[in-house]
mmCIF file of C-alpha atoms in Angstrom:
data_model
loop_
_atom_site.group_PDB
_atom_site.id
_atom_site.type_symbol
_atom_site.label_atom_id
_atom_site.label_comp_id
_atom_site.label_asym_id
_atom_site.label_seq_id
_atom_site.Cartn_x
_atom_site.Cartn_y
_atom_site.Cartn_z
ATOM 1 C CA MET X 14 -17.221 24.913 -74.941
ATOM 2 C CA ASN X 15 -19.356 21.890 -75.956
ATOM 3 C CA GLU X 16 -18.301 20.915 -79.292
ATOM 4 C CA LEU X 17 -22.027 20.618 -80.444
ATOM 5 C CA TYR X 18 -22.006 24.576 -80.356
ATOM 6 C CA SER X 19 -20.540 27.090 -82.527
ATOM 7 C CA ASN X 20 -17.326 28.643 -81.822
ATOM 8 C CA HIS X 21 -18.300 32.130 -82.762
ATOM 9 C CA ILE X 22 -21.944 32.875 -81.528
ATOM 10 C CA ASN X 23 -22.305 33.797 -77.929
ATOM 11 C CA LEU X 24 -24.768 31.229 -76.546
ATOM 12 C CA ASN X 25 -25.584 33.280 -73.671
ATOM 13 C CA ALA X 26 -26.880 36.295 -75.610
ATOM 14 C CA VAL X 27 -30.425 36.845 -74.463
ATOM 15 C CA THR X 28 -31.159 39.626 -77.139
ATOM 16 C CA ASN X 29 -30.980 39.945 -80.967
ATOM 17 C CA SER X 30 -28.119 42.641 -80.617
ATOM 18 C CA GLU X 31 -25.507 39.714 -81.130
ATOM 19 C CA PHE X 32 -27.032 39.178 -84.581
ATOM 20 C CA THR X 33 -26.241 42.249 -86.568
ATOM 21 C CA TYR X 34 -27.471 42.443 -90.085
ATOM 22 C CA GLU X 35 -23.911 42.273 -91.290
ATOM 23 C CA ARG X 36 -23.453 39.130 -89.361
ATOM 24 C CA VAL X 37 -26.623 37.519 -90.634
ATOM 25 C CA LYS X 38 -25.944 38.702 -94.149
ATOM 26 C CA ALA X 39 -22.480 37.002 -93.964
ATOM 27 C CA ILE X 40 -24.379 33.731 -93.389
ATOM 28 C CA ALA X 41 -26.892 34.223 -96.339
ATOM 29 C CA ASP X 42 -24.129 35.182 -98.522
ATOM 30 C CA TRP X 43 -22.057 32.035 -97.597
ATOM 31 C CA LEU X 44 -25.011 29.746 -98.389
ATOM 32 C CA LEU X 45 -25.886 31.514 -101.820
ATOM 33 C CA ALA X 46 -22.329 31.490 -103.039
ATOM 34 C CA ARG X 47 -22.523 27.638 -102.730
ATOM 35 C CA VAL X 48 -25.843 26.967 -104.608
ATOM 36 C CA ASP X 49 -27.341 27.954 -107.841
ATOM 37 C CA THR X 50 -31.041 27.842 -106.309
ATOM 38 C CA ARG X 51 -32.529 31.072 -105.004
ATOM 39 C CA PRO X 52 -35.053 29.866 -102.630
ATOM 40 C CA ARG X 53 -38.276 31.653 -102.418
ATOM 41 C CA ILE X 54 -40.086 29.352 -99.772
ATOM 42 C CA ALA X 55 -38.564 28.242 -96.656
ATOM 43 C CA ILE X 56 -39.784 25.162 -94.733
ATOM 44 C CA VAL X 57 -39.139 24.143 -91.072
ATOM 45 C CA CYS X 58 -39.621 20.624 -90.478
ATOM 46 C CA GLY X 59 -40.417 19.777 -86.749
ATOM 47 C CA SER X 60 -40.092 16.442 -84.950
ATOM 48 C CA GLY X 61 -40.103 13.487 -87.016
ATOM 49 C CA LEU X 62 -41.082 15.630 -90.159
ATOM 50 C CA GLY X 63 -37.721 15.966 -91.785
ATOM 51 C CA GLY X 64 -38.472 13.434 -94.566
ATOM 52 C CA LEU X 65 -39.979 16.143 -96.485
ATOM 53 C CA ALA X 66 -36.420 17.557 -97.091
ATOM 54 C CA GLU X 67 -35.381 14.376 -98.606
ATOM 55 C CA LYS X 68 -37.891 15.080 -101.426
ATOM 56 C CA VAL X 69 -36.154 18.004 -102.499
ATOM 57 C CA GLN X 70 -34.272 17.645 -105.781
ATOM 58 C CA ASN X 71 -31.025 18.891 -107.155
ATOM 59 C CA SER X 72 -30.480 19.681 -103.642
ATOM 60 C CA MET X 73 -27.340 20.825 -101.607
ATOM 61 C CA VAL X 74 -27.241 19.531 -98.094
ATOM 62 C CA PHE X 75 -25.389 21.446 -95.352
ATOM 63 C CA ALA X 76 -24.987 20.153 -91.878
ATOM 64 C CA TYR X 77 -25.599 22.796 -89.429
ATOM 65 C CA GLU X 78 -22.032 22.492 -88.096
ATOM 66 C CA GLN X 79 -20.812 23.512 -91.606
ATOM 67 C CA ILE X 80 -22.540 26.722 -91.560
ATOM 68 C CA PRO X 81 -20.555 29.668 -90.064
ATOM 69 C CA ASP X 82 -22.306 31.036 -86.834
ATOM 70 C CA PHE X 83 -25.121 28.367 -86.986
ATOM 71 C CA PRO X 84 -26.224 26.604 -83.651
ATOM 72 C CA ARG X 85 -26.473 22.846 -83.555
ATOM 73 C CA SER X 86 -29.706 20.749 -83.357
ATOM 74 C CA THR X 87 -29.488 18.402 -80.444
ATOM 75 C CA VAL X 88 -32.874 16.682 -80.470
ATOM 76 C CA VAL X 89 -33.924 13.157 -81.361
ATOM 77 C CA GLY X 90 -35.916 13.419 -84.730
ATOM 78 C CA HIS X 91 -34.058 16.666 -85.816
ATOM 79 C CA LYS X 92 -31.380 15.770 -88.428
ATOM 80 C CA GLY X 93 -29.662 19.050 -88.435
ATOM 81 C CA ASN X 94 -29.290 19.839 -91.927
ATOM 82 C CA LEU X 95 -30.097 22.789 -94.195
ATOM 83 C CA VAL X 96 -31.455 21.494 -97.579
ATOM 84 C CA ILE X 97 -31.390 23.827 -100.592
ATOM 85 C CA GLY X 98 -32.974 22.728 -103.865
ATOM 86 C CA LEU X 99 -36.369 22.188 -105.676
ATOM 87 C CA LEU X 100 -39.372 20.823 -104.375
ATOM 88 C CA ASP X 101 -41.722 19.933 -107.388
ATOM 89 C CA ASN X 102 -39.627 22.581 -109.415
ATOM 90 C CA VAL X 103 -40.189 25.386 -106.598
ATOM 91 C CA PRO X 104 -36.792 26.527 -105.247
ATOM 92 C CA VAL X 105 -36.940 25.919 -101.526
ATOM 93 C CA VAL X 106 -34.663 25.791 -98.377
ATOM 94 C CA CYS X 107 -35.582 23.337 -95.721
ATOM 95 C CA MET X 108 -34.523 23.009 -92.086
ATOM 96 C CA GLN X 109 -34.271 19.484 -91.147
ATOM 97 C CA GLY X 110 -34.691 20.242 -87.441
ATOM 98 C CA ARG X 111 -35.050 23.471 -85.636
ATOM 99 C CA PHE X 112 -33.379 25.183 -82.513
ATOM 100 C CA HIS X 113 -35.111 25.271 -79.076
ATOM 101 C CA SER X 114 -34.717 27.323 -76.014
ATOM 102 C CA TYR X 115 -34.398 24.130 -73.957
ATOM 103 C CA GLU X 116 -31.320 23.220 -75.658
ATOM 104 C CA GLY X 117 -29.531 25.980 -73.871
ATOM 105 C CA TYR X 118 -30.133 28.703 -76.959
ATOM 106 C CA SER X 119 -31.640 32.198 -76.673
ATOM 107 C CA ASN X 120 -34.807 32.538 -78.601
ATOM 108 C CA ALA X 121 -32.923 35.251 -80.573
ATOM 109 C CA LEU X 122 -30.525 32.440 -81.464
ATOM 110 C CA CYS X 123 -33.351 29.941 -82.020
ATOM 111 C CA THR X 124 -34.950 32.331 -84.559
ATOM 112 C CA MET X 125 -31.761 33.793 -86.262
ATOM 113 C CA PRO X 126 -32.417 31.431 -89.444
ATOM 114 C CA MET X 127 -35.592 33.510 -90.091
ATOM 115 C CA LYS X 128 -33.448 36.552 -90.663
ATOM 116 C CA VAL X 129 -31.116 34.374 -92.813
ATOM 117 C CA PHE X 130 -33.874 33.299 -94.967
ATOM 118 C CA LYS X 131 -35.014 36.886 -95.383
ATOM 119 C CA LEU X 132 -31.695 37.916 -96.770
ATOM 120 C CA MET X 133 -31.706 34.759 -99.053
ATOM 121 C CA GLY X 134 -34.572 36.292 -100.713
ATOM 122 C CA VAL X 135 -37.291 34.001 -99.078
ATOM 123 C CA GLU X 136 -40.864 35.275 -99.383
ATOM 124 C CA THR X 137 -42.804 32.703 -97.446
ATOM 125 C CA VAL X 138 -42.030 30.547 -94.338
ATOM 126 C CA ILE X 139 -43.828 27.145 -93.749
ATOM 127 C CA LEU X 140 -43.503 25.919 -90.254
ATOM 128 C CA THR X 141 -44.453 22.465 -89.149
ATOM 129 C CA CYS X 142 -44.270 21.105 -85.662
ATOM 130 C CA ALA X 143 -45.625 18.436 -83.321
ATOM 131 C CA ALA X 144 -47.893 19.349 -80.537
ATOM 132 C CA GLY X 145 -50.130 18.041 -77.765
ATOM 133 C CA GLY X 146 -53.862 18.057 -78.499
ATOM 134 C CA LEU X 147 -55.498 20.358 -75.834
ATOM 135 C CA ASN X 148 -58.839 20.661 -77.487
ATOM 136 C CA LEU X 149 -61.029 17.764 -76.305
ATOM 137 C CA SER X 150 -62.324 17.016 -79.681
ATOM 138 C CA PHE X 151 -58.820 16.487 -81.165
ATOM 139 C CA ASP X 152 -57.407 13.004 -81.772
ATOM 140 C CA VAL X 153 -53.892 11.982 -82.230
ATOM 141 C CA GLY X 154 -52.917 12.264 -85.800
ATOM 142 C CA ASP X 155 -54.894 15.381 -86.383
ATOM 143 C CA ILE X 156 -53.400 18.153 -88.595
ATOM 144 C CA MET X 157 -54.127 21.605 -87.313
ATOM 145 C CA VAL X 158 -53.697 24.834 -89.104
ATOM 146 C CA ILE X 159 -52.388 27.516 -86.838
ATOM 147 C CA LYS X 160 -54.502 30.689 -86.862
ATOM 148 C CA ASP X 161 -52.993 32.488 -83.824
ATOM 149 C CA HIS X 162 -50.760 31.646 -80.847
ATOM 150 C CA VAL X 163 -50.244 32.170 -77.165
ATOM 151 C CA ALA X 164 -46.647 32.142 -76.095
ATOM 152 C CA PRO X 165 -46.003 32.616 -72.422
ATOM 153 C CA LEU X 166 -42.098 32.260 -73.006
ATOM 154 C CA LEU X 167 -42.252 35.372 -75.380
ATOM 155 C CA TRP X 168 -44.128 37.626 -72.886
ATOM 156 C CA THR X 169 -40.754 38.162 -70.970
ATOM 157 C CA LEU X 170 -37.332 39.285 -71.960
ATOM 158 C CA GLN X 171 -37.029 35.999 -73.861
ATOM 159 C CA ASN X 172 -38.819 37.714 -76.694
ATOM 160 C CA PRO X 173 -36.477 37.224 -79.629
ATOM 161 C CA LEU X 174 -36.981 40.805 -80.767
ATOM 162 C CA VAL X 175 -35.661 42.264 -77.607
ATOM 163 C CA GLY X 176 -32.539 44.331 -77.983
ATOM 164 C CA LEU X 177 -31.310 46.916 -80.525
ATOM 165 C CA ASN X 178 -33.400 46.936 -83.539
ATOM 166 C CA ASP X 179 -32.213 47.154 -87.180
ATOM 167 C CA ASP X 180 -35.031 48.583 -89.681
ATOM 168 C CA ARG X 181 -33.534 46.601 -92.341
ATOM 169 C CA PHE X 182 -34.841 43.517 -90.714
ATOM 170 C CA GLY X 183 -38.313 44.956 -89.497
ATOM 171 C CA PRO X 184 -40.013 47.698 -87.387
ATOM 172 C CA ARG X 185 -39.217 48.122 -83.736
ATOM 173 C CA PHE X 186 -42.870 47.690 -82.708
ATOM 174 C CA PRO X 187 -44.322 45.002 -85.056
ATOM 175 C CA ALA X 188 -47.872 44.148 -85.044
ATOM 176 C CA ALA X 189 -48.729 40.430 -83.877
ATOM 177 C CA ASN X 190 -52.372 40.068 -84.676
ATOM 178 C CA LYS X 191 -52.036 38.810 -88.228
ATOM 179 C CA ILE X 192 -48.865 36.680 -88.073
ATOM 180 C CA TYR X 193 -50.416 33.715 -89.769
ATOM 181 C CA ASN X 194 -51.395 34.620 -93.330
ATOM 182 C CA LYS X 195 -55.060 34.154 -93.882
ATOM 183 C CA LYS X 196 -54.859 33.506 -97.723
ATOM 184 C CA LEU X 197 -52.359 30.816 -97.060
ATOM 185 C CA ARG X 198 -54.322 29.160 -94.570
ATOM 186 C CA GLU X 199 -57.325 29.201 -96.727
ATOM 187 C CA GLU X 200 -55.290 27.733 -99.704
ATOM 188 C CA PHE X 201 -53.946 24.933 -97.472
ATOM 189 C CA LYS X 202 -57.545 24.076 -96.333
ATOM 190 C CA LYS X 203 -58.672 23.960 -99.978
ATOM 191 C CA ILE X 204 -55.956 21.433 -100.977
ATOM 192 C CA ALA X 205 -56.955 19.203 -97.942
ATOM 193 C CA LYS X 206 -60.507 19.355 -98.870
ATOM 194 C CA ASP X 207 -59.824 18.431 -102.469
ATOM 195 C CA LYS X 208 -57.730 15.412 -101.245
ATOM 196 C CA ASN X 209 -60.352 14.444 -98.714
ATOM 197 C CA ILE X 210 -57.947 15.098 -95.874
ATOM 198 C CA ASP X 211 -59.648 16.303 -92.600
ATOM 199 C CA LEU X 212 -58.109 19.288 -91.076
ATOM 200 C CA ARG X 213 -58.340 21.155 -87.692
ATOM 201 C CA GLU X 214 -57.870 25.017 -87.220
ATOM 202 C CA GLY X 215 -56.878 26.597 -83.995
ATOM 203 C CA VAL X 216 -54.776 28.386 -81.677
ATOM 204 C CA TYR X 217 -51.235 27.044 -80.624
ATOM 205 C CA SER X 218 -49.369 27.794 -77.491
ATOM 206 C CA SER X 219 -45.636 27.550 -77.181
ATOM 207 C CA PHE X 220 -43.942 26.648 -73.764
ATOM 208 C CA GLY X 221 -40.063 26.500 -73.214
ATOM 209 C CA GLY X 222 -39.600 22.946 -72.520
ATOM 210 C CA PRO X 223 -37.966 20.589 -72.219
ATOM 211 C CA CYS X 224 -40.731 19.400 -69.553
ATOM 212 C CA TYR X 225 -44.238 18.948 -70.619
ATOM 213 C CA GLU X 226 -46.806 21.165 -69.001
ATOM 214 C CA THR X 227 -48.416 20.531 -65.650
ATOM 215 C CA VAL X 228 -52.171 19.939 -65.492
ATOM 216 C CA THR X 229 -52.730 23.201 -64.056
ATOM 217 C CA GLU X 230 -50.775 25.103 -66.865
ATOM 218 C CA LEU X 231 -52.892 23.153 -69.554
ATOM 219 C CA ARG X 232 -56.192 23.644 -67.871
ATOM 220 C CA ALA X 233 -55.392 27.676 -67.822
ATOM 221 C CA LEU X 234 -54.514 27.404 -71.599
ATOM 222 C CA LEU X 235 -57.739 25.562 -72.324
ATOM 223 C CA GLN X 236 -59.373 28.432 -70.636
ATOM 224 C CA MET X 237 -57.661 30.852 -72.855
ATOM 225 C CA GLY X 238 -58.792 29.178 -75.971
ATOM 226 C CA VAL X 239 -55.659 27.075 -77.132
ATOM 227 C CA ASP X 240 -56.124 24.027 -78.925
ATOM 228 C CA ALA X 241 -52.591 22.581 -79.243
ATOM 229 C CA VAL X 242 -49.444 22.942 -77.254
ATOM 230 C CA GLY X 243 -45.751 22.484 -78.242
ATOM 231 C CA MET X 244 -42.184 23.802 -77.508
ATOM 232 C CA SER X 245 -41.283 25.954 -80.739
ATOM 233 C CA THR X 246 -42.765 27.659 -83.807
ATOM 234 C CA ALA X 247 -44.302 30.765 -82.315
ATOM 235 C CA ASN X 248 -40.926 32.531 -81.739
ATOM 236 C CA GLU X 249 -40.086 31.718 -85.476
ATOM 237 C CA ALA X 250 -43.603 32.736 -86.695
ATOM 238 C CA LEU X 251 -43.104 36.109 -84.903
ATOM 239 C CA VAL X 252 -39.643 36.828 -86.172
ATOM 240 C CA ALA X 253 -40.678 35.721 -89.929
ATOM 241 C CA SER X 254 -43.618 38.031 -89.683
ATOM 242 C CA TYR X 255 -41.544 40.810 -88.380
ATOM 243 C CA CYS X 256 -38.920 40.351 -91.203
ATOM 244 C CA GLY X 257 -41.819 40.948 -93.563
ATOM 245 C CA MET X 258 -42.207 37.265 -94.755
ATOM 246 C CA LYS X 259 -45.625 35.457 -95.319
ATOM 247 C CA VAL X 260 -46.173 32.778 -92.616
ATOM 248 C CA PHE X 261 -47.917 29.670 -92.634
ATOM 249 C CA ALA X 262 -48.020 26.963 -89.755
ATOM 250 C CA ILE X 263 -49.380 23.529 -89.045
ATOM 251 C CA ALA X 264 -49.136 21.475 -85.999
ATOM 252 C CA LEU X 265 -49.378 17.576 -86.029
ATOM 253 C CA VAL X 266 -51.241 16.342 -82.816
ATOM 254 C CA THR X 267 -48.756 13.680 -81.687
ATOM 255 C CA ASN X 268 -50.160 13.174 -78.336
ATOM 256 C CA LYS X 269 -53.181 14.060 -76.103
ATOM 257 C CA ALA X 270 -52.575 16.642 -73.327
ATOM 258 C CA VAL X 271 -53.003 15.390 -69.960
ATOM 259 C CA ILE X 272 -55.774 17.687 -68.163
ATOM 260 C CA ASP X 273 -57.031 15.240 -65.480
ATOM 261 C CA TYR X 274 -55.158 15.377 -62.118
ATOM 262 C CA ASP X 275 -55.815 11.745 -61.517
ATOM 263 C CA SER X 276 -54.617 10.325 -64.727
ATOM 264 C CA ASP X 277 -52.013 7.819 -65.022
ATOM 265 C CA ASN X 278 -51.018 8.939 -68.626
ATOM 266 C CA HIS X 279 -48.081 11.004 -69.322
ATOM 267 C CA PRO X 280 -46.659 12.440 -72.579
ATOM 268 C CA PHE X 281 -43.087 11.071 -74.132
ATOM 269 C CA HIS X 282 -41.055 11.936 -76.766
ATOM 270 C CA GLU X 283 -41.095 8.480 -78.339
ATOM 271 C CA GLU X 284 -44.907 8.902 -78.867
ATOM 272 C CA VAL X 285 -44.279 12.022 -80.734
ATOM 273 C CA ILE X 286 -41.755 10.582 -83.205
ATOM 274 C CA GLU X 287 -44.098 7.627 -83.713
ATOM 275 C CA THR X 288 -47.029 9.633 -84.564
ATOM 276 C CA ALA X 289 -45.036 11.882 -86.787
ATOM 277 C CA ASN X 290 -43.640 9.090 -88.715
ATOM 278 C CA ARG X 291 -47.073 7.491 -89.124
ATOM 279 C CA ARG X 292 -48.472 10.645 -90.489
ATOM 280 C CA ALA X 293 -45.354 12.001 -92.308
ATOM 281 C CA GLN X 294 -46.591 10.789 -95.846
ATOM 282 C CA VAL X 295 -49.943 12.735 -95.694
ATOM 283 C CA LEU X 296 -48.122 15.872 -94.340
ATOM 284 C CA GLN X 297 -45.471 15.676 -97.180
ATOM 285 C CA GLU X 298 -48.084 15.249 -99.840
ATOM 286 C CA LEU X 299 -50.227 18.300 -98.410
ATOM 287 C CA VAL X 300 -47.078 20.652 -98.023
ATOM 288 C CA THR X 301 -45.657 19.730 -101.510
ATOM 289 C CA GLU X 302 -48.992 20.394 -103.449
ATOM 290 C CA PHE X 303 -49.244 23.631 -101.076
ATOM 291 C CA VAL X 304 -45.802 24.995 -102.190
ATOM 292 C CA LYS X 305 -46.679 24.189 -105.736
ATOM 293 C CA LYS X 306 -49.860 26.187 -105.482
ATOM 294 C CA ILE X 307 -48.396 29.317 -103.644
ATOM 295 C CA SER X 308 -45.327 29.544 -105.755
ATOM 296 C CA PHE X 309 -47.388 31.208 -108.609
#
């Protein structure tokens, strides 16, 4: 077995049946036994955005390979650490890097940390990601508040909720029309306005990757009203909402999606990391203030 992967979890599991309540609780208990902090907010840091976790004070840092039954992050820009501590005196848990289906993981495994967070006592999940701008009015560097998603990968048996359901996590048939909490979106927009930071708000789409989308796929998404597209986040948002946690998500537009068949341009991961690094300070400032506001 590849040494990057856990020796316990079945990586070929397609459904959530592998991740029983007891198994997930064992991971949560393992973490809580090693820290004094009881996090109320979880933050998932996307490509190039892991610097936010480095601002956490009085922190305990756990490499993913240290945590029983946790997968490994294998993507450039994802450090692969779980950081627990205080962000501006608010107890948080931060993922420095997430898991993607293109790394060979099922969506059930990619989203298993959301269930761990629920059993750690987390009430709100903040998701950040890098995305390609599809809306023609978007520019590279724009920050988009996600109000809804279109996730073709989740339309099939790759949905992370497929399998035996345990009501202690959430309902068998969860609603998905209000995943992204409106009050949280409004609060974040207010903070940005007070700081004179321009925001976008729109619909995000998640493809499985690792290849970027074809021109025809992007044109179809544009017709569906999608504003930005990436390779993550929607699956995590779905499971976090299913578990009863409030969900807020933002996408940093790190490149322009190519919708011209004759264009010589093409997206590349280095551009994603470069843009994320350039806008990291602004994102960190916004999220830190946001965490402080919603903690009361």
